[in-house]
Short mmCIF file of C-alpha atoms and ligand atoms in Angstrom, two decimals:
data_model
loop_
_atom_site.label_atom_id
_atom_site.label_comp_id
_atom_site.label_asym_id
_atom_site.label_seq_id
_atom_site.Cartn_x
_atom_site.Cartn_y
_atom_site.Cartn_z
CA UNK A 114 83.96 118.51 92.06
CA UNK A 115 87.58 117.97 91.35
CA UNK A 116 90.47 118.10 94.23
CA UNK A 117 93.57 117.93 93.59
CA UNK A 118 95.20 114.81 95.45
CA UNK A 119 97.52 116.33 98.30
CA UNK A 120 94.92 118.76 98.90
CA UNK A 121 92.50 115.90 99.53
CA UNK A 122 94.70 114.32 102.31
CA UNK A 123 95.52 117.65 103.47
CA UNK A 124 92.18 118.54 104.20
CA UNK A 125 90.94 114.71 105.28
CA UNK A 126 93.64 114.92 108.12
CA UNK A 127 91.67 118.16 109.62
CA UNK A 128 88.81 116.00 110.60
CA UNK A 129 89.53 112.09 110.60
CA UNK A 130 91.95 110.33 112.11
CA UNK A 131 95.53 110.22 110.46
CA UNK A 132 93.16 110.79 107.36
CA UNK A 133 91.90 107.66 106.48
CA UNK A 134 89.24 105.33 108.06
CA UNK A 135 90.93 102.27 108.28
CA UNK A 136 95.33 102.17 108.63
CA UNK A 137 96.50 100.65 105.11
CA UNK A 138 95.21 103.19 103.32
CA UNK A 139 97.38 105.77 104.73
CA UNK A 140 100.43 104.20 102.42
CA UNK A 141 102.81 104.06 105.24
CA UNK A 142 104.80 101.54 104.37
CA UNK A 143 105.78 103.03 100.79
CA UNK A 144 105.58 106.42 101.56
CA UNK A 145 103.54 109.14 99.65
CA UNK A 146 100.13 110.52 100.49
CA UNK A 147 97.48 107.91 99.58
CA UNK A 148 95.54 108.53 96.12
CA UNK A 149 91.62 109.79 96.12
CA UNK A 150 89.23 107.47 94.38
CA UNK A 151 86.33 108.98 92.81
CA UNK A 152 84.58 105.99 90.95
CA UNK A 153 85.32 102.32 89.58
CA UNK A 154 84.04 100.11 86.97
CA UNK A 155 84.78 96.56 86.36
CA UNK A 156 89.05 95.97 86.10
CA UNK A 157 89.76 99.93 86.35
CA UNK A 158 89.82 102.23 89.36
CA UNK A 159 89.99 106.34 88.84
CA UNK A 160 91.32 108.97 90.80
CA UNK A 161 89.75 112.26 91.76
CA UNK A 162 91.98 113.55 88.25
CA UNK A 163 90.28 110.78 86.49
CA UNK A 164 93.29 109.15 86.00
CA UNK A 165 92.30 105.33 85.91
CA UNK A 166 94.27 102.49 86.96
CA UNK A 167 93.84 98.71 86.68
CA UNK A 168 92.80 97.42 90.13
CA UNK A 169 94.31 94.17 91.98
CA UNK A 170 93.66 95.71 95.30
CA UNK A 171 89.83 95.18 94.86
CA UNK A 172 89.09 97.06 97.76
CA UNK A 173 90.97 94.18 99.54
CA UNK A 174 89.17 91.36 97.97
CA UNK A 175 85.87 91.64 98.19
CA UNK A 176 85.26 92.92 94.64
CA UNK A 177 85.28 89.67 92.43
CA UNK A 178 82.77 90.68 89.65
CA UNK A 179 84.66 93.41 89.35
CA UNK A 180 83.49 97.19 90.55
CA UNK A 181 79.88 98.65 90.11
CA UNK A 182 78.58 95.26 88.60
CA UNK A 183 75.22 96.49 86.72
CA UNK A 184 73.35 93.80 88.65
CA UNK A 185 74.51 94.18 91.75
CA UNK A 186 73.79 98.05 91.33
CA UNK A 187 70.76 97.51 90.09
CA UNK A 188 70.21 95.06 93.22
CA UNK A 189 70.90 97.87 95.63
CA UNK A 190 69.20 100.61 93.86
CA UNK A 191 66.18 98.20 94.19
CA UNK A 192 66.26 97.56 97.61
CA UNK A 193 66.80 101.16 98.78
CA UNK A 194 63.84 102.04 97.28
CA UNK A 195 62.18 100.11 99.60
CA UNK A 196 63.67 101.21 102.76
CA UNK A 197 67.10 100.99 104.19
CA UNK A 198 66.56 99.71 107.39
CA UNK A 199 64.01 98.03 109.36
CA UNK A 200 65.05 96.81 112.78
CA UNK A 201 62.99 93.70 112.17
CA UNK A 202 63.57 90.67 110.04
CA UNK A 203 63.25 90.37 106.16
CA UNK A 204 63.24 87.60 103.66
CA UNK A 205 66.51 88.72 102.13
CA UNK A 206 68.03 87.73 105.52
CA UNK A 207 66.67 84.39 105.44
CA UNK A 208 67.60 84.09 101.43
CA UNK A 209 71.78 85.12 102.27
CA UNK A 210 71.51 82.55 105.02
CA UNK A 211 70.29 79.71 102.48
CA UNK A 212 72.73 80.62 99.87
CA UNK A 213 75.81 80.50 102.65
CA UNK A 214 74.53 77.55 103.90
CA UNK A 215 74.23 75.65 100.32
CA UNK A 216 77.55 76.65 99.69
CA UNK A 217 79.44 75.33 102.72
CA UNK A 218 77.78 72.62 104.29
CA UNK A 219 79.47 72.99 107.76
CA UNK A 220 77.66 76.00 108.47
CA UNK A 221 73.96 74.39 109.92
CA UNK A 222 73.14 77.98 111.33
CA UNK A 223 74.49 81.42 110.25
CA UNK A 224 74.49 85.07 111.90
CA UNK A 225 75.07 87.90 109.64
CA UNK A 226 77.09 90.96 111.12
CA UNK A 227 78.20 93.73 109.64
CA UNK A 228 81.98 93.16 109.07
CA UNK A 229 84.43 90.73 109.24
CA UNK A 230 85.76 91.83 112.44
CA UNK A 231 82.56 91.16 114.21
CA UNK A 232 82.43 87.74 112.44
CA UNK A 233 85.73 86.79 114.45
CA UNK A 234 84.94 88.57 117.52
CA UNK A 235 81.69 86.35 117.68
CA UNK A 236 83.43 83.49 117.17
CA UNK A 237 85.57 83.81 119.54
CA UNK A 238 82.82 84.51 122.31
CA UNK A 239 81.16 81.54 120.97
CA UNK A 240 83.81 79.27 121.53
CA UNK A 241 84.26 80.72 124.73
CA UNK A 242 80.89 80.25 126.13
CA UNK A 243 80.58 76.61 124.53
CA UNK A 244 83.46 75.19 126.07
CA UNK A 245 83.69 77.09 129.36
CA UNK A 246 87.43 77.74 128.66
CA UNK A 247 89.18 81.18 127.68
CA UNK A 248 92.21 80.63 125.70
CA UNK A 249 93.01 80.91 122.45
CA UNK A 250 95.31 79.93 119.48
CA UNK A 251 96.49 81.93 116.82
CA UNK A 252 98.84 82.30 114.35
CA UNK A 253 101.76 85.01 113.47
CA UNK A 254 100.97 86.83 110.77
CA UNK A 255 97.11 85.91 110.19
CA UNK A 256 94.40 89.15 110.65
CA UNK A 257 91.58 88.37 112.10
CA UNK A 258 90.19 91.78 112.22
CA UNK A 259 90.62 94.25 114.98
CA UNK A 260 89.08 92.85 118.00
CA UNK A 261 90.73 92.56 121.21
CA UNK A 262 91.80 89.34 121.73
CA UNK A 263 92.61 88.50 118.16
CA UNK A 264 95.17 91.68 117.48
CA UNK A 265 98.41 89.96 118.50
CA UNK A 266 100.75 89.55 115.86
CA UNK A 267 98.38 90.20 113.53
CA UNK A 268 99.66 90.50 109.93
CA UNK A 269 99.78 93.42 107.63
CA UNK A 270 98.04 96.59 108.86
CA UNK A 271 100.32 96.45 112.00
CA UNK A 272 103.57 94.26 110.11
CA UNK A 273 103.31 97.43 108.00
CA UNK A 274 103.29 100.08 110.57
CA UNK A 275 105.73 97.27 113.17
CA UNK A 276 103.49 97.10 116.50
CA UNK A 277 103.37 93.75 117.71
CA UNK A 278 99.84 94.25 119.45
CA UNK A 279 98.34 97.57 120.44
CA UNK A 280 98.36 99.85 123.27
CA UNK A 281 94.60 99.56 124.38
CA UNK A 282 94.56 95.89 125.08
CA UNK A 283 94.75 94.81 128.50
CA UNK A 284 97.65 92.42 129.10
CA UNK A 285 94.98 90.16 131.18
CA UNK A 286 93.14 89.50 127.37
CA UNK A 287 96.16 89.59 125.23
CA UNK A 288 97.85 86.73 127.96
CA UNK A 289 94.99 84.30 127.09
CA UNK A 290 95.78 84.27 122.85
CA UNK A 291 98.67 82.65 122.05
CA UNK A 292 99.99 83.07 118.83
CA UNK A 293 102.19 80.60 116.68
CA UNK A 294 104.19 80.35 113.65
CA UNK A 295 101.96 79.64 110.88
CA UNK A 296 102.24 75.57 109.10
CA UNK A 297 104.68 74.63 112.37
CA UNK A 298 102.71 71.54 113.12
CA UNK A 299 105.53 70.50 115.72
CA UNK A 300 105.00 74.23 117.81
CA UNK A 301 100.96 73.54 117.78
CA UNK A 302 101.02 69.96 118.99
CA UNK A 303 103.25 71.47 121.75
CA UNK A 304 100.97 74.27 122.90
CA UNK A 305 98.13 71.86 122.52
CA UNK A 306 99.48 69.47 124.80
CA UNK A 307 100.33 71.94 127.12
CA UNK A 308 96.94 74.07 127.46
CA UNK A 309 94.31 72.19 126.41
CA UNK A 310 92.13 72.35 129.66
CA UNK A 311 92.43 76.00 129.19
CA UNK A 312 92.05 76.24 125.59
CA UNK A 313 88.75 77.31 123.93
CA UNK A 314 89.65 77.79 120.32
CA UNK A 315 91.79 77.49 117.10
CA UNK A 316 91.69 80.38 114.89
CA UNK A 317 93.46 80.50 111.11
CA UNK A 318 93.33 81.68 107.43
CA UNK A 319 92.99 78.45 106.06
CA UNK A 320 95.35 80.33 103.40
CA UNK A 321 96.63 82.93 105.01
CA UNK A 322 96.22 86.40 102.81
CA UNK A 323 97.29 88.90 105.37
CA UNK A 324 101.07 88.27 105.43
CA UNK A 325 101.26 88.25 101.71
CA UNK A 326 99.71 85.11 100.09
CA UNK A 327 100.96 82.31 102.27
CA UNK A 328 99.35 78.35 101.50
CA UNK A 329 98.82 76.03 103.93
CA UNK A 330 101.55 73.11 104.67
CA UNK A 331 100.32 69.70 103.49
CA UNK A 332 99.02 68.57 106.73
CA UNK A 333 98.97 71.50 108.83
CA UNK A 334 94.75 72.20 108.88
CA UNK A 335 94.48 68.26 109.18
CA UNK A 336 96.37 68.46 112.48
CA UNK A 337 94.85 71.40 114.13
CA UNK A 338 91.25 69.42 113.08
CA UNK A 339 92.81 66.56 115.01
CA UNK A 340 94.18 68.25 117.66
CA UNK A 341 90.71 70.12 117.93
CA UNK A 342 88.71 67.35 117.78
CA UNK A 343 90.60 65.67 120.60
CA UNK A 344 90.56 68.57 122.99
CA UNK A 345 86.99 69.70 123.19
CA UNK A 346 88.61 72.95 121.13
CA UNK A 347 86.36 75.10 118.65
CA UNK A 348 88.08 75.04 115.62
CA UNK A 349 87.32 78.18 113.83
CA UNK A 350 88.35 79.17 109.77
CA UNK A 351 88.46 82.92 108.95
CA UNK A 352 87.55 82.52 105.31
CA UNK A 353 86.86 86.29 105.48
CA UNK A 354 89.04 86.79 102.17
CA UNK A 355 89.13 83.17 101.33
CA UNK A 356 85.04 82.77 101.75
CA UNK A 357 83.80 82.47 97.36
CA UNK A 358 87.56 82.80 96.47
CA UNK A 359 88.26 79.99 94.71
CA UNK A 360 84.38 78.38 94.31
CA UNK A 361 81.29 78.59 95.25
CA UNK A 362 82.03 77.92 98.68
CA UNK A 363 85.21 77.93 101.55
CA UNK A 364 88.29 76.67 100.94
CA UNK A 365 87.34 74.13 103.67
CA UNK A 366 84.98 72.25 100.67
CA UNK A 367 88.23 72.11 98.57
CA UNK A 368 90.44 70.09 101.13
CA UNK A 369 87.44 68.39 102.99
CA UNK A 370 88.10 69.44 106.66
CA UNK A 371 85.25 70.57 108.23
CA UNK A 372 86.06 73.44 110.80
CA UNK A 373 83.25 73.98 113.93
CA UNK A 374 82.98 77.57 113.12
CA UNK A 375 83.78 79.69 110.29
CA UNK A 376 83.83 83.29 109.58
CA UNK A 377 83.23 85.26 106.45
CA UNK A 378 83.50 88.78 105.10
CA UNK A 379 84.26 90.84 102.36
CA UNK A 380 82.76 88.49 98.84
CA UNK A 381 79.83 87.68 100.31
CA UNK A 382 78.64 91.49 100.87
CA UNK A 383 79.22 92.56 97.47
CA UNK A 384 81.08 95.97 98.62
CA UNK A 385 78.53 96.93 101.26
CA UNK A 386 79.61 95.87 105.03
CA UNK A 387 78.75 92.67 106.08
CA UNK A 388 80.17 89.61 107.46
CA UNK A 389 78.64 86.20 109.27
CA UNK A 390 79.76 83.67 111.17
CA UNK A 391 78.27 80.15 111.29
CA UNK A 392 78.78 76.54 111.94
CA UNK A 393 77.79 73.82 113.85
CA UNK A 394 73.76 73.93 114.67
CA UNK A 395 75.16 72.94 118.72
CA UNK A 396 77.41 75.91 118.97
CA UNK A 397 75.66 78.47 116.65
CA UNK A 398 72.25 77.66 119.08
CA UNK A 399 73.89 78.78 122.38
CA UNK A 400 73.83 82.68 120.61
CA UNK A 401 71.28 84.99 122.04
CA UNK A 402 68.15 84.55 121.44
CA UNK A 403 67.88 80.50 121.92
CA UNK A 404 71.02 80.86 124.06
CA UNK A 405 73.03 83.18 126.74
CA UNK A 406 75.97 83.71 124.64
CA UNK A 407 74.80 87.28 123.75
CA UNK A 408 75.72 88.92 119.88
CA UNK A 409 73.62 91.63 118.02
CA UNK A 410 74.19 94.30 115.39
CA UNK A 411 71.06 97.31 114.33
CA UNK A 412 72.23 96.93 110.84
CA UNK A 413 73.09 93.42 110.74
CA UNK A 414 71.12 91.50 108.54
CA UNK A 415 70.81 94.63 106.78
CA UNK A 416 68.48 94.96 103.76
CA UNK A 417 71.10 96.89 101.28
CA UNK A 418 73.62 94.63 102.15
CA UNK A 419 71.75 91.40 101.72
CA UNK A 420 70.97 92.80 98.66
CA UNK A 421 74.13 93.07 96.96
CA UNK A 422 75.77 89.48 99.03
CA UNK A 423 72.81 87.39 97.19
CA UNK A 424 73.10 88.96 93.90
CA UNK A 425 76.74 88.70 93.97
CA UNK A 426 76.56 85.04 95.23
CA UNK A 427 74.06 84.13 92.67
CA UNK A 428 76.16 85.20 90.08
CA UNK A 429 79.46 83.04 91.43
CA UNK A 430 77.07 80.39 91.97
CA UNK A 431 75.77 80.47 87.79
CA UNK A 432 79.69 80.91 87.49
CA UNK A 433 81.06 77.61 88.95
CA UNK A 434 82.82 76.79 86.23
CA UNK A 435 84.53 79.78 85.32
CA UNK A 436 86.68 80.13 88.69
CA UNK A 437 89.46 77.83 86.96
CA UNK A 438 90.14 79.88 84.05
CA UNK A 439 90.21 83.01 86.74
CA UNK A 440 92.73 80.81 88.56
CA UNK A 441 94.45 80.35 85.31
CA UNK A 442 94.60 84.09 84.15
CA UNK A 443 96.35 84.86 87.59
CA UNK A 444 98.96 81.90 87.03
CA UNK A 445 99.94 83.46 83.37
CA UNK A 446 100.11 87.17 85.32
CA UNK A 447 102.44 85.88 88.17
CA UNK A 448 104.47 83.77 85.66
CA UNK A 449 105.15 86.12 83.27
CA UNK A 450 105.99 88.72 85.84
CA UNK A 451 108.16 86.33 87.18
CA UNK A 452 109.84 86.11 83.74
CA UNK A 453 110.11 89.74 83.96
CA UNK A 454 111.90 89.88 86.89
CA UNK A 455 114.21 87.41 86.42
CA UNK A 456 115.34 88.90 83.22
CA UNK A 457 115.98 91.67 85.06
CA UNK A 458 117.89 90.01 87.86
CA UNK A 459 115.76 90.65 91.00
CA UNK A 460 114.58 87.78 93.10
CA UNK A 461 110.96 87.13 93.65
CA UNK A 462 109.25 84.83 95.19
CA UNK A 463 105.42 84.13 94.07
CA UNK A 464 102.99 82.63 96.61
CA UNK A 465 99.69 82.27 94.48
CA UNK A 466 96.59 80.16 95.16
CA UNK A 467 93.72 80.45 92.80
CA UNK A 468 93.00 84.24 92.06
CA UNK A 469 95.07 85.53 95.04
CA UNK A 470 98.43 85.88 95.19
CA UNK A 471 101.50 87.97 96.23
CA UNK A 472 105.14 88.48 95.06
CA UNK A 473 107.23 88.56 97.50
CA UNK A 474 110.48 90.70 97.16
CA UNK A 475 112.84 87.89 98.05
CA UNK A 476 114.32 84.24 96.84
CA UNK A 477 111.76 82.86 99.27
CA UNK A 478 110.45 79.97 100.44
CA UNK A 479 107.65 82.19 102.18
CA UNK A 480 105.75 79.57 104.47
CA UNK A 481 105.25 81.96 107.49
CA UNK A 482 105.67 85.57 108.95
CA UNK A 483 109.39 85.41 109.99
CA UNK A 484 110.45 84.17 105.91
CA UNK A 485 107.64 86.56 104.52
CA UNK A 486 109.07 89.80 106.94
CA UNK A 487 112.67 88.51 104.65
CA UNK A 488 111.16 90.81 101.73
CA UNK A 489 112.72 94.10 100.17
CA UNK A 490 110.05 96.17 101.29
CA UNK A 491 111.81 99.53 99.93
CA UNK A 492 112.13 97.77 96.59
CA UNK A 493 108.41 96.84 96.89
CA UNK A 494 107.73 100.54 97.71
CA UNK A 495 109.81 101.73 94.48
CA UNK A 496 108.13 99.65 92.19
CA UNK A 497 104.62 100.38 93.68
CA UNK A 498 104.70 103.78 93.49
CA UNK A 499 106.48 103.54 89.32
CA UNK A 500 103.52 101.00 88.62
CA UNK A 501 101.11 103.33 89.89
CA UNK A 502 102.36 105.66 87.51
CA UNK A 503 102.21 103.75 84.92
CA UNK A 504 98.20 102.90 85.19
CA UNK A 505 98.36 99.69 87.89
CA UNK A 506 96.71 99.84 91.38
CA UNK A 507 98.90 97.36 93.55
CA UNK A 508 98.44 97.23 97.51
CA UNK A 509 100.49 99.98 99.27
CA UNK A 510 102.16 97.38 101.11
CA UNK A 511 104.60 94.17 100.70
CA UNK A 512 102.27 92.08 102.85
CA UNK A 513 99.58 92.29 101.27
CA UNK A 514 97.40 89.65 98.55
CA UNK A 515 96.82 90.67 94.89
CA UNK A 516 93.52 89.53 93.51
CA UNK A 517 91.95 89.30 90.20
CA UNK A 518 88.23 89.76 89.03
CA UNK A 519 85.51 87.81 86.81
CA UNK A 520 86.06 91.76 85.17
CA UNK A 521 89.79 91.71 84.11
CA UNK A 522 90.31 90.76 80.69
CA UNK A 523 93.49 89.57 78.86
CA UNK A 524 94.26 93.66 77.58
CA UNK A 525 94.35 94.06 81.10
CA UNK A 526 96.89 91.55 81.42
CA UNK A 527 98.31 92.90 78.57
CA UNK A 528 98.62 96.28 79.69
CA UNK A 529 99.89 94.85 83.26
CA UNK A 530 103.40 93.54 82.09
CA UNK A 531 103.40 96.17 79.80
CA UNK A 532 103.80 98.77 83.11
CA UNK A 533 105.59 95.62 84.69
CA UNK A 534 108.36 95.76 82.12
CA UNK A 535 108.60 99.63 81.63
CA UNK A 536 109.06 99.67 85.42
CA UNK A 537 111.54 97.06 85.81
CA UNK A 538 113.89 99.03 83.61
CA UNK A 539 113.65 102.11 85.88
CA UNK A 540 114.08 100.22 89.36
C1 LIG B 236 89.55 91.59 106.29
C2 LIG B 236 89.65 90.45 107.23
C3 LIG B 236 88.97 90.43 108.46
C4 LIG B 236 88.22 91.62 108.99
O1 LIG B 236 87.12 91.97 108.22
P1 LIG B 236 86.57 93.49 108.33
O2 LIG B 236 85.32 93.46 107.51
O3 LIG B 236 87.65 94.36 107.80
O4 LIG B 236 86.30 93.75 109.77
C5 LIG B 236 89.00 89.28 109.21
N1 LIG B 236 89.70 88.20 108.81
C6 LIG B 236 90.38 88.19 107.66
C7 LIG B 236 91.10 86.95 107.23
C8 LIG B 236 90.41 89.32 106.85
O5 LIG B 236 91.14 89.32 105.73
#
């Protein structure tokens, strides 16, 4: 059944909620009613028209095989055969949890949830009950899902649509997170100093993806270990987008700090909802049902998700060594559309690390919120909306990462500053 596009939003907005289920969607930050997908396959997206794109957006990372991978398919297809839901324990559950576990040593114990959001939210709790202590750290700029305590200056979704926090919060919760410049090691010592009795936890993007692609500071993840370590503080990573990135594993592996908790999301479900959070076997044992700090979820642990997470994470795991030449393939992209840009005589600045990466609309340096919020974001819109035309699915927003897939090729690269170049000459 074919619609045609505004007709689709038209018609969405009747029955959900500003027409989309979750905010970025909605395109408000570059204007335009938000395209209708009807299928995907590997590099390339298509619209309801069946017009097909190439896809960096990768339904916001999760999709690095690439869309509708024939095993992972062939994985759920499998398991839905046998039932979608049990309300009682399965193997798979127990097979996820090994593979996790392999890959990132600091996690002893995991619980799987069913998004990232519940990952963080659990966390949080966690490090609540463990230490006795209710504050929290955060930084400006880093999303760590929508929960409560964690939506204060909280990157993207609401950078785009410029709410600091959100009606709906009680001031009593949103007084105990602080949140900080991200890589300002001198602000974090301070607030350390001055709240540690109070403080329960640490919470960052060990590379933060939800301000645009922003890297860590030489340095800065050392000191908040430190500073954890010497304040009876849960440090927690959200490698929710960062989580099978770069390796078979969390970007903790790469620089050797080993967080207390960490949080993951989007790779490891394969498409379908899921998240988990795990860590330390001391913490992780005070959840419900060894301990009182209580957490649960029907479909958590679910048997369609587990499904497509181990297939997908047995096929990065056989793929080890190709995540350099991925890394590569996104350096020549954001090089030569540097080039492009240049030659054109518009200032970007690219923030990439590994397969993720974002170019921002400005000389830069971007190290945190207040340099990344420097951007052109109505020259960003322009040229999203003249590369969509011309066949490339960017995110609808300046604050947003770029990713690449195992699935894009070097025509799609190609084909990429192809559109780059034809749309550089119209800006
Ligand atoms: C996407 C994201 C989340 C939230 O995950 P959901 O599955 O959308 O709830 C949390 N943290 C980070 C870093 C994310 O990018």
């Amino acid at each position: 059944m074919e619609h045609h596009n505004d007709d689709a939003f038209g018609e969405a907005s009747k029955v959900i909620a500003g027409g989309v289920n979750s905010p970025v969607r909605a395109w408000k930050s570059v204007g335009g009613n938000p395209i209708f997908i009807d299928h995907a396959q590997g590099s390339r997206i298509y619209d309801s028209s069946e017009r097909e794109y190439i896809d960096y957006v990768l339904s916001w990372g999760p999709m690095i095989l690439g869309h509708a991978h024939p095993e992972v398919v062939t994985a759920i297809c499998e398991a839905a055969q046998k039932g979608t839901s049990f309300g009682a324990p399965t193997h798979a559950e127990t097979v996820m949890a090994g593979l996790i576990c392999e890959a990132i040593p600091s996690i002893e114990r995991v619980r799987m949830t069913s998004s990232g959001t519940e990952a963080t939210m659990t966390a949080i709790r966690l490090a609540r009950g463990y230490t006795g202590k209710k504050m929290i750290i955060k930084f400006d700029g880093c999303y760590h899902g929508h929960a409560d305590s964690l939506l204060i200056k909280a990157g993207s979704g609401v950078t785009t649509l410029g709410i600091p926090g959100s009606p709906g919060i009680p001031e009593e919760l949103a007084n105990l997170t602080l949140s900080l410049p991200y890589n300002d090691t001198a602000s974090i010592e301070k607030a350390v100093e001055r709240h540690a009795s109070r403080l329960a936890a640490i919470i960052v993007e060990p590379v933060a993806g939800n301000m645009g692609v922003v890297p860590p500071r030489e340095g800065f993840l050392k000191k908040l270990r430190e500073l954890t370590s010497r304040n009876n503080i849960v440090l927690i990573f959200d490698e929710v987008i960062t989580g099978f990135r770069f390796h078979f594993g969390g970007y903790q592996n790469l620089i050797n700090i080993t967080p207390d908790l960490t949080c993951l999301g989007k790779i490891i479900g394969g498409g379908l909802p899921v998240g988990a959070v795990g860590g330390k076997k001391e913490i992780m044992e005070r959840l419900a049902p060894t301990g009182d700090v209580y957490q649960a979820g029907t479909l958590s642990g679910n048997p369609l998700a587990m499904s497509a997470g181990i297939v997908t994470l047995q096929i990065l795991k056989s793929k080890i060594t190709s995540f350099p030449s991925l890394a590569n393939q996104a350096d020549g992209l954001c090089r030569e559309m540097e080039s492009l840009f240049s030659r054109q005589g518009i200032a970007v600045c690219t923030n990439r690390v590994f397969s993720m990466f974002t170019l921002f609309f400005q000389e830069g340096p971007v190290n945190d919120l207040t340099s990344a919020l420097k951007s052109d974001i109505s020259l960003y819109a322009r040229f999203f909306h003249v590369m969509l035309q011309n066949g490339i699915w960017l995110a609808p927003s300046q604050f947003e990462a770029g990713f690449l897939s195992f699935a894009h090729t070097s025509e799609d690269m190609d084909k990429t500053l192809n559109a780059c170049a034809k749309t550089l000459r119209t800006l």
